[in-house]
JSON list of N, CA and C in Angstrom, two decimals:
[
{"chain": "A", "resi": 1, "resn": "UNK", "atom": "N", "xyz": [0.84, -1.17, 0.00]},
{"chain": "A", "resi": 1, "resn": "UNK", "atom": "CA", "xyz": [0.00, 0.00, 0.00]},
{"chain": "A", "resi": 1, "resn": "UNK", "atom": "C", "xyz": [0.89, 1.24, 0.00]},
{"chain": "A", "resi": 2, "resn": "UNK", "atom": "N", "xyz": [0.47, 2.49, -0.84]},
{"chain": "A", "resi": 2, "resn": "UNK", "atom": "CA", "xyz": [1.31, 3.67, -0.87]},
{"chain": "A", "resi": 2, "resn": "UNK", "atom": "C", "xyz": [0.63, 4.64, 0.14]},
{"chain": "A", "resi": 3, "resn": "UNK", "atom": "N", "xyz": [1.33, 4.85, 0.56]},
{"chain": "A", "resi": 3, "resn": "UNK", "atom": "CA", "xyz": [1.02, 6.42, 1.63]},
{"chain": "A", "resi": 3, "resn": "UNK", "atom": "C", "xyz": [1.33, 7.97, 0.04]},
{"chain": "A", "resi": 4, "resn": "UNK", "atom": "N", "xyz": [0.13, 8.56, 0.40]},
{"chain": "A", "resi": 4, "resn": "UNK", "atom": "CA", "xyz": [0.80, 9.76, 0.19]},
{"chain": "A", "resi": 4, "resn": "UNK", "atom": "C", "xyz": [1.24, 10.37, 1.14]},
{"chain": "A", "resi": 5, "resn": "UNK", "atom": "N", "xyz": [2.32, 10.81, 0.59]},
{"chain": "A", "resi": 5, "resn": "UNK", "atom": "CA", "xyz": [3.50, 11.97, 1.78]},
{"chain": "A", "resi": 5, "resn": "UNK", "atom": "C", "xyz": [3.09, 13.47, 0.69]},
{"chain": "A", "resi": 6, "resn": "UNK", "atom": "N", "xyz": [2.05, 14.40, 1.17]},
{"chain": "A", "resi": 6, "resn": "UNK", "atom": "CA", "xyz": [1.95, 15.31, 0.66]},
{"chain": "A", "resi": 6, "resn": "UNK", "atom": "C", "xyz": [1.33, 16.01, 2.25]},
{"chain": "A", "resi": 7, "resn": "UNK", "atom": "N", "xyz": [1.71, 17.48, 2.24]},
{"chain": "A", "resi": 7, "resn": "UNK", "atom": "CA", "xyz": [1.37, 18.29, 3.18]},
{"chain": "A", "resi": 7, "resn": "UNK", "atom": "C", "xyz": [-0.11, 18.44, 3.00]},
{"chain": "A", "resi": 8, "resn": "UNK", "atom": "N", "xyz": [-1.32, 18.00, 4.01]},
{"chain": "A", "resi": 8, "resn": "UNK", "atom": "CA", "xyz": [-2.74, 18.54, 3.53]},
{"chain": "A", "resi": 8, "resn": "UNK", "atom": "C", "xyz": [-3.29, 19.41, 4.19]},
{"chain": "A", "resi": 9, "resn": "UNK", "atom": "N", "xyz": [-4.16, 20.04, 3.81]},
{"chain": "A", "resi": 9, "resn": "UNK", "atom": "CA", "xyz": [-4.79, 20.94, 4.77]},
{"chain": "A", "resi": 9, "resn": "UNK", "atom": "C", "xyz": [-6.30, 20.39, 5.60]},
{"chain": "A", "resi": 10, "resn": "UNK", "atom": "N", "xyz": [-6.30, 19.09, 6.01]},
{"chain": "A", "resi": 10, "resn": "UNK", "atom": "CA", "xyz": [-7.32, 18.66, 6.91]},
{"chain": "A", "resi": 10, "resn": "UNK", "atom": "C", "xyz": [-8.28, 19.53, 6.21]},
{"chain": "A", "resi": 11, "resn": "UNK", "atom": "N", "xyz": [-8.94, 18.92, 4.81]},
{"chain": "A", "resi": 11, "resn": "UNK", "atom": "CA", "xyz": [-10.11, 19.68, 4.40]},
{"chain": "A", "resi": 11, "resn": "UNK", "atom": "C", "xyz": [-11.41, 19.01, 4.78]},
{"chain": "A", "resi": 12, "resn": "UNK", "atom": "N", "xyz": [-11.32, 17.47, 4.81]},
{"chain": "A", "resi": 12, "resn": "UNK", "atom": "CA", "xyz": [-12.85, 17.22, 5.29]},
{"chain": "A", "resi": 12, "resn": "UNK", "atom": "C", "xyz": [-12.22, 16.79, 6.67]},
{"chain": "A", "resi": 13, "resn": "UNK", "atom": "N", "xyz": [-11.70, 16.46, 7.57]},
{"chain": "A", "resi": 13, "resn": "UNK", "atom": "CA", "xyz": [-10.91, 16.46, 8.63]},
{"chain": "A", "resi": 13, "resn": "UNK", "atom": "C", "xyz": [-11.96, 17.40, 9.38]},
{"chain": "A", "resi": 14, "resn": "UNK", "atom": "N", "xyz": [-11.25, 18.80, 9.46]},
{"chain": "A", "resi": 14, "resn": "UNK", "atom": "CA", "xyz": [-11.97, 19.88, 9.53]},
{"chain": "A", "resi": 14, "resn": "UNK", "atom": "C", "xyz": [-13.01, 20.32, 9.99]},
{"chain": "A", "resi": 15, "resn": "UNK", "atom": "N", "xyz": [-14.42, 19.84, 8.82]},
{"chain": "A", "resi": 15, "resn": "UNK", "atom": "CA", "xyz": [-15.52, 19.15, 9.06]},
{"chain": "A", "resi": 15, "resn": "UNK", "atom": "C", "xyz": [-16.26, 18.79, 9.45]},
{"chain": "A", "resi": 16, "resn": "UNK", "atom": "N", "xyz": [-15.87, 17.54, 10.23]},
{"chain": "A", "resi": 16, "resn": "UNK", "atom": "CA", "xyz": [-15.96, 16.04, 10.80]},
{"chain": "A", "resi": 16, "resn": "UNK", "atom": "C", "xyz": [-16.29, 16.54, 12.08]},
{"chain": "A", "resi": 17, "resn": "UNK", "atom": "N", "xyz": [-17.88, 17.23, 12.87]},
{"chain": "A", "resi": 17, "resn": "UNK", "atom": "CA", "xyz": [-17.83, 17.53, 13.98]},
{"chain": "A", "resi": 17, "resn": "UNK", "atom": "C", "xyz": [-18.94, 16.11, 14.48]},
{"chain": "A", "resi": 18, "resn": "UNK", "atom": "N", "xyz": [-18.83, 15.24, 14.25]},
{"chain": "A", "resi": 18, "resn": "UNK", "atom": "CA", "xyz": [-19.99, 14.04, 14.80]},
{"chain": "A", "resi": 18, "resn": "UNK", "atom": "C", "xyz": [-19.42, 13.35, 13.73]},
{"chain": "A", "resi": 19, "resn": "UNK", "atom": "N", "xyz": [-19.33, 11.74, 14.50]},
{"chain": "A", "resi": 19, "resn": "UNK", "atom": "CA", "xyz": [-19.50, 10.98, 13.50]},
{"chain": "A", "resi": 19, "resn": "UNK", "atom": "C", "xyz": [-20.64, 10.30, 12.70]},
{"chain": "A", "resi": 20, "resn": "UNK", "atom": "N", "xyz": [-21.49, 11.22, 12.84]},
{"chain": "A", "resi": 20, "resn": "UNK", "atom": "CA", "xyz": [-23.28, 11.01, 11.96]},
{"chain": "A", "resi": 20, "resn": "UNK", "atom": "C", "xyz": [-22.21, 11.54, 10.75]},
{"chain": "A", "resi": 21, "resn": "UNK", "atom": "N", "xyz": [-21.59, 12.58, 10.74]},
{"chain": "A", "resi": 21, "resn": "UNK", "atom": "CA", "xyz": [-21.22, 13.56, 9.23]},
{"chain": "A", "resi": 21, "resn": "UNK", "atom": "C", "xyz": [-20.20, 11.85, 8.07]},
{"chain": "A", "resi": 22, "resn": "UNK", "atom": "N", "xyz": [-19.84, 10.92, 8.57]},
{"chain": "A", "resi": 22, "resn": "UNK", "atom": "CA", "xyz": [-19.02, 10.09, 8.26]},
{"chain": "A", "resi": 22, "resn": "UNK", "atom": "C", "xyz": [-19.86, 9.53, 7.15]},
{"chain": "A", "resi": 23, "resn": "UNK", "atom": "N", "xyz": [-20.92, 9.18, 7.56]},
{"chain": "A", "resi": 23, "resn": "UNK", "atom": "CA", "xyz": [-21.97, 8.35, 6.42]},
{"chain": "A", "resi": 23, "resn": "UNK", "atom": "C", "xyz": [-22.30, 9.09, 5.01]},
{"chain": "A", "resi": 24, "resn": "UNK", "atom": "N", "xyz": [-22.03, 10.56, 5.08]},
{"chain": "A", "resi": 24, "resn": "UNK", "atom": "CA", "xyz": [-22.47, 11.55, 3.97]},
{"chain": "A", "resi": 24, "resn": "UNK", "atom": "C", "xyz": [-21.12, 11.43, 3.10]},
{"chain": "A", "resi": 25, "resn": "UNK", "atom": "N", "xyz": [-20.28, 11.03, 3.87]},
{"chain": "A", "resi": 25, "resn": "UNK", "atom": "CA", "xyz": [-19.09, 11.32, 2.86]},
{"chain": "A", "resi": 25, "resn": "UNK", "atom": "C", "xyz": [-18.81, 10.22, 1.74]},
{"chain": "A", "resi": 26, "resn": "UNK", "atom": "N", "xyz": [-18.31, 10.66, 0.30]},
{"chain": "A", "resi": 26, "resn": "UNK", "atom": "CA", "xyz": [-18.26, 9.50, -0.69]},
{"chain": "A", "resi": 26, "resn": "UNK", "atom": "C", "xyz": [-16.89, 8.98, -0.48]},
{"chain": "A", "resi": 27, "resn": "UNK", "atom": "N", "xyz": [-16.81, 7.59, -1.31]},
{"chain": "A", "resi": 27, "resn": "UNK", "atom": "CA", "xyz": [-15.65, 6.95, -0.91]},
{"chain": "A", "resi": 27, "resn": "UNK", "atom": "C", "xyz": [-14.34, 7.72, -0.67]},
{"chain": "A", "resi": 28, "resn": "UNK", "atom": "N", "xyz": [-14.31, 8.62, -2.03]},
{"chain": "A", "resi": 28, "resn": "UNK", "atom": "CA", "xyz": [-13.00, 9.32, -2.60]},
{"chain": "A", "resi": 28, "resn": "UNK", "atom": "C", "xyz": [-13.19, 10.29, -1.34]},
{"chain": "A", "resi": 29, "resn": "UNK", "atom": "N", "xyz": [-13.87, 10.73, -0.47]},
{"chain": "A", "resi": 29, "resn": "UNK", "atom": "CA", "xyz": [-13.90, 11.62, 0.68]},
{"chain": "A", "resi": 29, "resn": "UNK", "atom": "C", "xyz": [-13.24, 10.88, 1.59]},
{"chain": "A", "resi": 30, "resn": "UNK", "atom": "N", "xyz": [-13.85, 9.55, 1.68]},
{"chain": "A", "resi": 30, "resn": "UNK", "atom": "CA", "xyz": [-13.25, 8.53, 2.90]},
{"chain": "A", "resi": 30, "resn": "UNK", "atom": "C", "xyz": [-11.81, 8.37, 2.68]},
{"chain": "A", "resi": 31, "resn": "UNK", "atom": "N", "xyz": [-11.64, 7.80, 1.64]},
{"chain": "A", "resi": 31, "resn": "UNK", "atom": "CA", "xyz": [-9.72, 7.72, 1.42]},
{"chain": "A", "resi": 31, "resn": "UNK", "atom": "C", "xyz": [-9.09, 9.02, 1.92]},
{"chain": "A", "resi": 32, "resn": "UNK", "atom": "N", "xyz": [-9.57, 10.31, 1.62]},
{"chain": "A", "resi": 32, "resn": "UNK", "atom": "CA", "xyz": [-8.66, 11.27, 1.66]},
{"chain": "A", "resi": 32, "resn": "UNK", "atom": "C", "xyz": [-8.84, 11.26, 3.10]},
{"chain": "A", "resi": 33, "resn": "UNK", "atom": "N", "xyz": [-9.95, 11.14, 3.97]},
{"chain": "A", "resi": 33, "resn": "UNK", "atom": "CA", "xyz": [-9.98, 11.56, 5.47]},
{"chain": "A", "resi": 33, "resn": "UNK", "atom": "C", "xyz": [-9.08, 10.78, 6.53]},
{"chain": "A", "resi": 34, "resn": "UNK", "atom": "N", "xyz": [-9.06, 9.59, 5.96]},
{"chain": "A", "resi": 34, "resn": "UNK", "atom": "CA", "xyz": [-7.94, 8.74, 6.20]},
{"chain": "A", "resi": 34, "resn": "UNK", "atom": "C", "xyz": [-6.56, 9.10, 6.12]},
{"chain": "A", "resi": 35, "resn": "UNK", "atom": "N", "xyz": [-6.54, 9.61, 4.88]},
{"chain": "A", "resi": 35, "resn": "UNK", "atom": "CA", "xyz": [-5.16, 10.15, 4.84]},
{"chain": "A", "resi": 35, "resn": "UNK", "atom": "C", "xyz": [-4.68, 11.65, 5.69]},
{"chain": "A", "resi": 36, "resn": "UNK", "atom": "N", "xyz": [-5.73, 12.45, 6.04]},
{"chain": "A", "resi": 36, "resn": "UNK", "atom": "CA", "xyz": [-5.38, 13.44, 6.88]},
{"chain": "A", "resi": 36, "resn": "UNK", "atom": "C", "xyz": [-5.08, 12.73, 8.16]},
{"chain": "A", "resi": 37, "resn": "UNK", "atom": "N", "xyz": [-6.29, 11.64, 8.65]},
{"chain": "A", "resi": 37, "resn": "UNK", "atom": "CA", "xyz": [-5.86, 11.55, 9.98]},
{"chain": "A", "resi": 37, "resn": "UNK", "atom": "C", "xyz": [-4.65, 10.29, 10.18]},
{"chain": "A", "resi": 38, "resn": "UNK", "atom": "N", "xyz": [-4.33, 9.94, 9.35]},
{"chain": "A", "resi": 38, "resn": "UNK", "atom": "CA", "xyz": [-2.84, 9.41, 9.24]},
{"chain": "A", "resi": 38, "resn": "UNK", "atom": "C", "xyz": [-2.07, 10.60, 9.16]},
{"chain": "A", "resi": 39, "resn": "UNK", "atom": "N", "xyz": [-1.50, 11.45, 8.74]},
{"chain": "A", "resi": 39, "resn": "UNK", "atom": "CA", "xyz": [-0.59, 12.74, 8.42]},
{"chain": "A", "resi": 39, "resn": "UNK", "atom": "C", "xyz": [-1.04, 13.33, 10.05]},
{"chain": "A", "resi": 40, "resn": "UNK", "atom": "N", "xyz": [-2.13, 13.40, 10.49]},
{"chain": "A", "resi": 40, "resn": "UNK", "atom": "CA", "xyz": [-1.83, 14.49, 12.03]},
{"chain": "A", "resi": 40, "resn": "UNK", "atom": "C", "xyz": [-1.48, 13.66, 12.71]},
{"chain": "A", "resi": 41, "resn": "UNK", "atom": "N", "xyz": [-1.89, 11.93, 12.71]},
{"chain": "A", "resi": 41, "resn": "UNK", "atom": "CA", "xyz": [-1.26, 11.16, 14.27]},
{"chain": "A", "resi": 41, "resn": "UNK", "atom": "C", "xyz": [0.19, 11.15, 14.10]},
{"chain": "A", "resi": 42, "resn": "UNK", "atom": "N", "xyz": [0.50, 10.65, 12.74]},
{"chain": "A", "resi": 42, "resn": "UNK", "atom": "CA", "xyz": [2.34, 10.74, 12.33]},
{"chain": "A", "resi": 42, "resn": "UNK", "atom": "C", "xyz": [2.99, 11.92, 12.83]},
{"chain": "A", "resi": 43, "resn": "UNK", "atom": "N", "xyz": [2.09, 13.50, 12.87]},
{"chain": "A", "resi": 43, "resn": "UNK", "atom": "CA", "xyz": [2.77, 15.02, 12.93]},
{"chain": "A", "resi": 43, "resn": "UNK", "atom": "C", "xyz": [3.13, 14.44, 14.60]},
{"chain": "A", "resi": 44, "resn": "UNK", "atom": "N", "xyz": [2.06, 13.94, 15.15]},
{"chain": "A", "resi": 44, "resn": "UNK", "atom": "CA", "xyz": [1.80, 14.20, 16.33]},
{"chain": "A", "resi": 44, "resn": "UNK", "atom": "C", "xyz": [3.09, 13.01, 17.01]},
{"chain": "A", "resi": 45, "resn": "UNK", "atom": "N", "xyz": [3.42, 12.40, 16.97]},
{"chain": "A", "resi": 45, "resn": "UNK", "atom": "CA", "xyz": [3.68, 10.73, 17.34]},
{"chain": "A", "resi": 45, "resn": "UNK", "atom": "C", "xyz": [5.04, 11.44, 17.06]},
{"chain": "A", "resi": 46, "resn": "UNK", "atom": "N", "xyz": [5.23, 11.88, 15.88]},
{"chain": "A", "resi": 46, "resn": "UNK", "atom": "CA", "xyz": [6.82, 12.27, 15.60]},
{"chain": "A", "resi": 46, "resn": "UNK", "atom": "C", "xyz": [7.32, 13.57, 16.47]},
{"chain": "A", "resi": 47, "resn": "UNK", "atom": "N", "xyz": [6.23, 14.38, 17.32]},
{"chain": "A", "resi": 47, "resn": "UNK", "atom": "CA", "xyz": [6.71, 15.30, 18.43]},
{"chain": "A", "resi": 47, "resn": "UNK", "atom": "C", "xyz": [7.03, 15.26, 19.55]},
{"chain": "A", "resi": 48, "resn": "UNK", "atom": "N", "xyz": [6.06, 14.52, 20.12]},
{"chain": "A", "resi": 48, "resn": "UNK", "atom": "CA", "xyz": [5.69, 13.82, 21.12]},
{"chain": "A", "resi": 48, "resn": "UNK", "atom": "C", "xyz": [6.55, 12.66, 21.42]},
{"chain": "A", "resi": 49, "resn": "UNK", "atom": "N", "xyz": [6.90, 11.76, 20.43]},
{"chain": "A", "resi": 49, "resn": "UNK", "atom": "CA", "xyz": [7.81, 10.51, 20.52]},
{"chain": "A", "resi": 49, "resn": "UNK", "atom": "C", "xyz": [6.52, 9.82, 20.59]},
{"chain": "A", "resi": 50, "resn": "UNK", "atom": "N", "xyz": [6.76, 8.73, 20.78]},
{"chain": "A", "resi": 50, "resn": "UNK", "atom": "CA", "xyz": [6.15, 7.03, 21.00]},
{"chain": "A", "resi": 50, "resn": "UNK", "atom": "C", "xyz": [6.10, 6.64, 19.73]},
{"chain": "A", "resi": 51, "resn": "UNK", "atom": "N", "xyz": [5.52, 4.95, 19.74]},
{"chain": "A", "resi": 51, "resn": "UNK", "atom": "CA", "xyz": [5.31, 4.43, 18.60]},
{"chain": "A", "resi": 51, "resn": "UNK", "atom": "C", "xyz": [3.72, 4.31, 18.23]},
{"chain": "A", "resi": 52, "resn": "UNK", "atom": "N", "xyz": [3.72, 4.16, 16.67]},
{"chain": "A", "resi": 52, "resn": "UNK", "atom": "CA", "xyz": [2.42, 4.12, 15.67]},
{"chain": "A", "resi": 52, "resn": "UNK", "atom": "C", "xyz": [2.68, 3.40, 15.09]},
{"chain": "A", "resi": 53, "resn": "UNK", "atom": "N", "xyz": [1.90, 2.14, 14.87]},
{"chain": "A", "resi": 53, "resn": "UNK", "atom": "CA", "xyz": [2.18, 1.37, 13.70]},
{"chain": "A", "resi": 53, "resn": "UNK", "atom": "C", "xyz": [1.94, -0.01, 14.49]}
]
């Protein structure tokens, strides 16, 4: 599986105030939301220290 490594701006991230809003979103929404909240736990995990994965 490829990770994108691109800087995002948490656009549906953002959003996401309930997870009722999760069901509205289309697939190609779901992949990308995934990929934000992979990119902030990594920002986060890599400041903080500990392990992910």
């Amino acid at each position: 599986m490829k990770f994108r490594r691109i800087k995002m701006e948490n656009k549906i991230l953002s959003k996401i105030n309930e997870p009722k809003y999760l069901k509205d979103l289309s697939k190609e929404e779901l992949n990308l939301l995934a990929d934000e909240v992979r990119e902030v736990l990594i920002k986060k995990v890599s400041k903080i220290g500990g392990h992910f994965g």
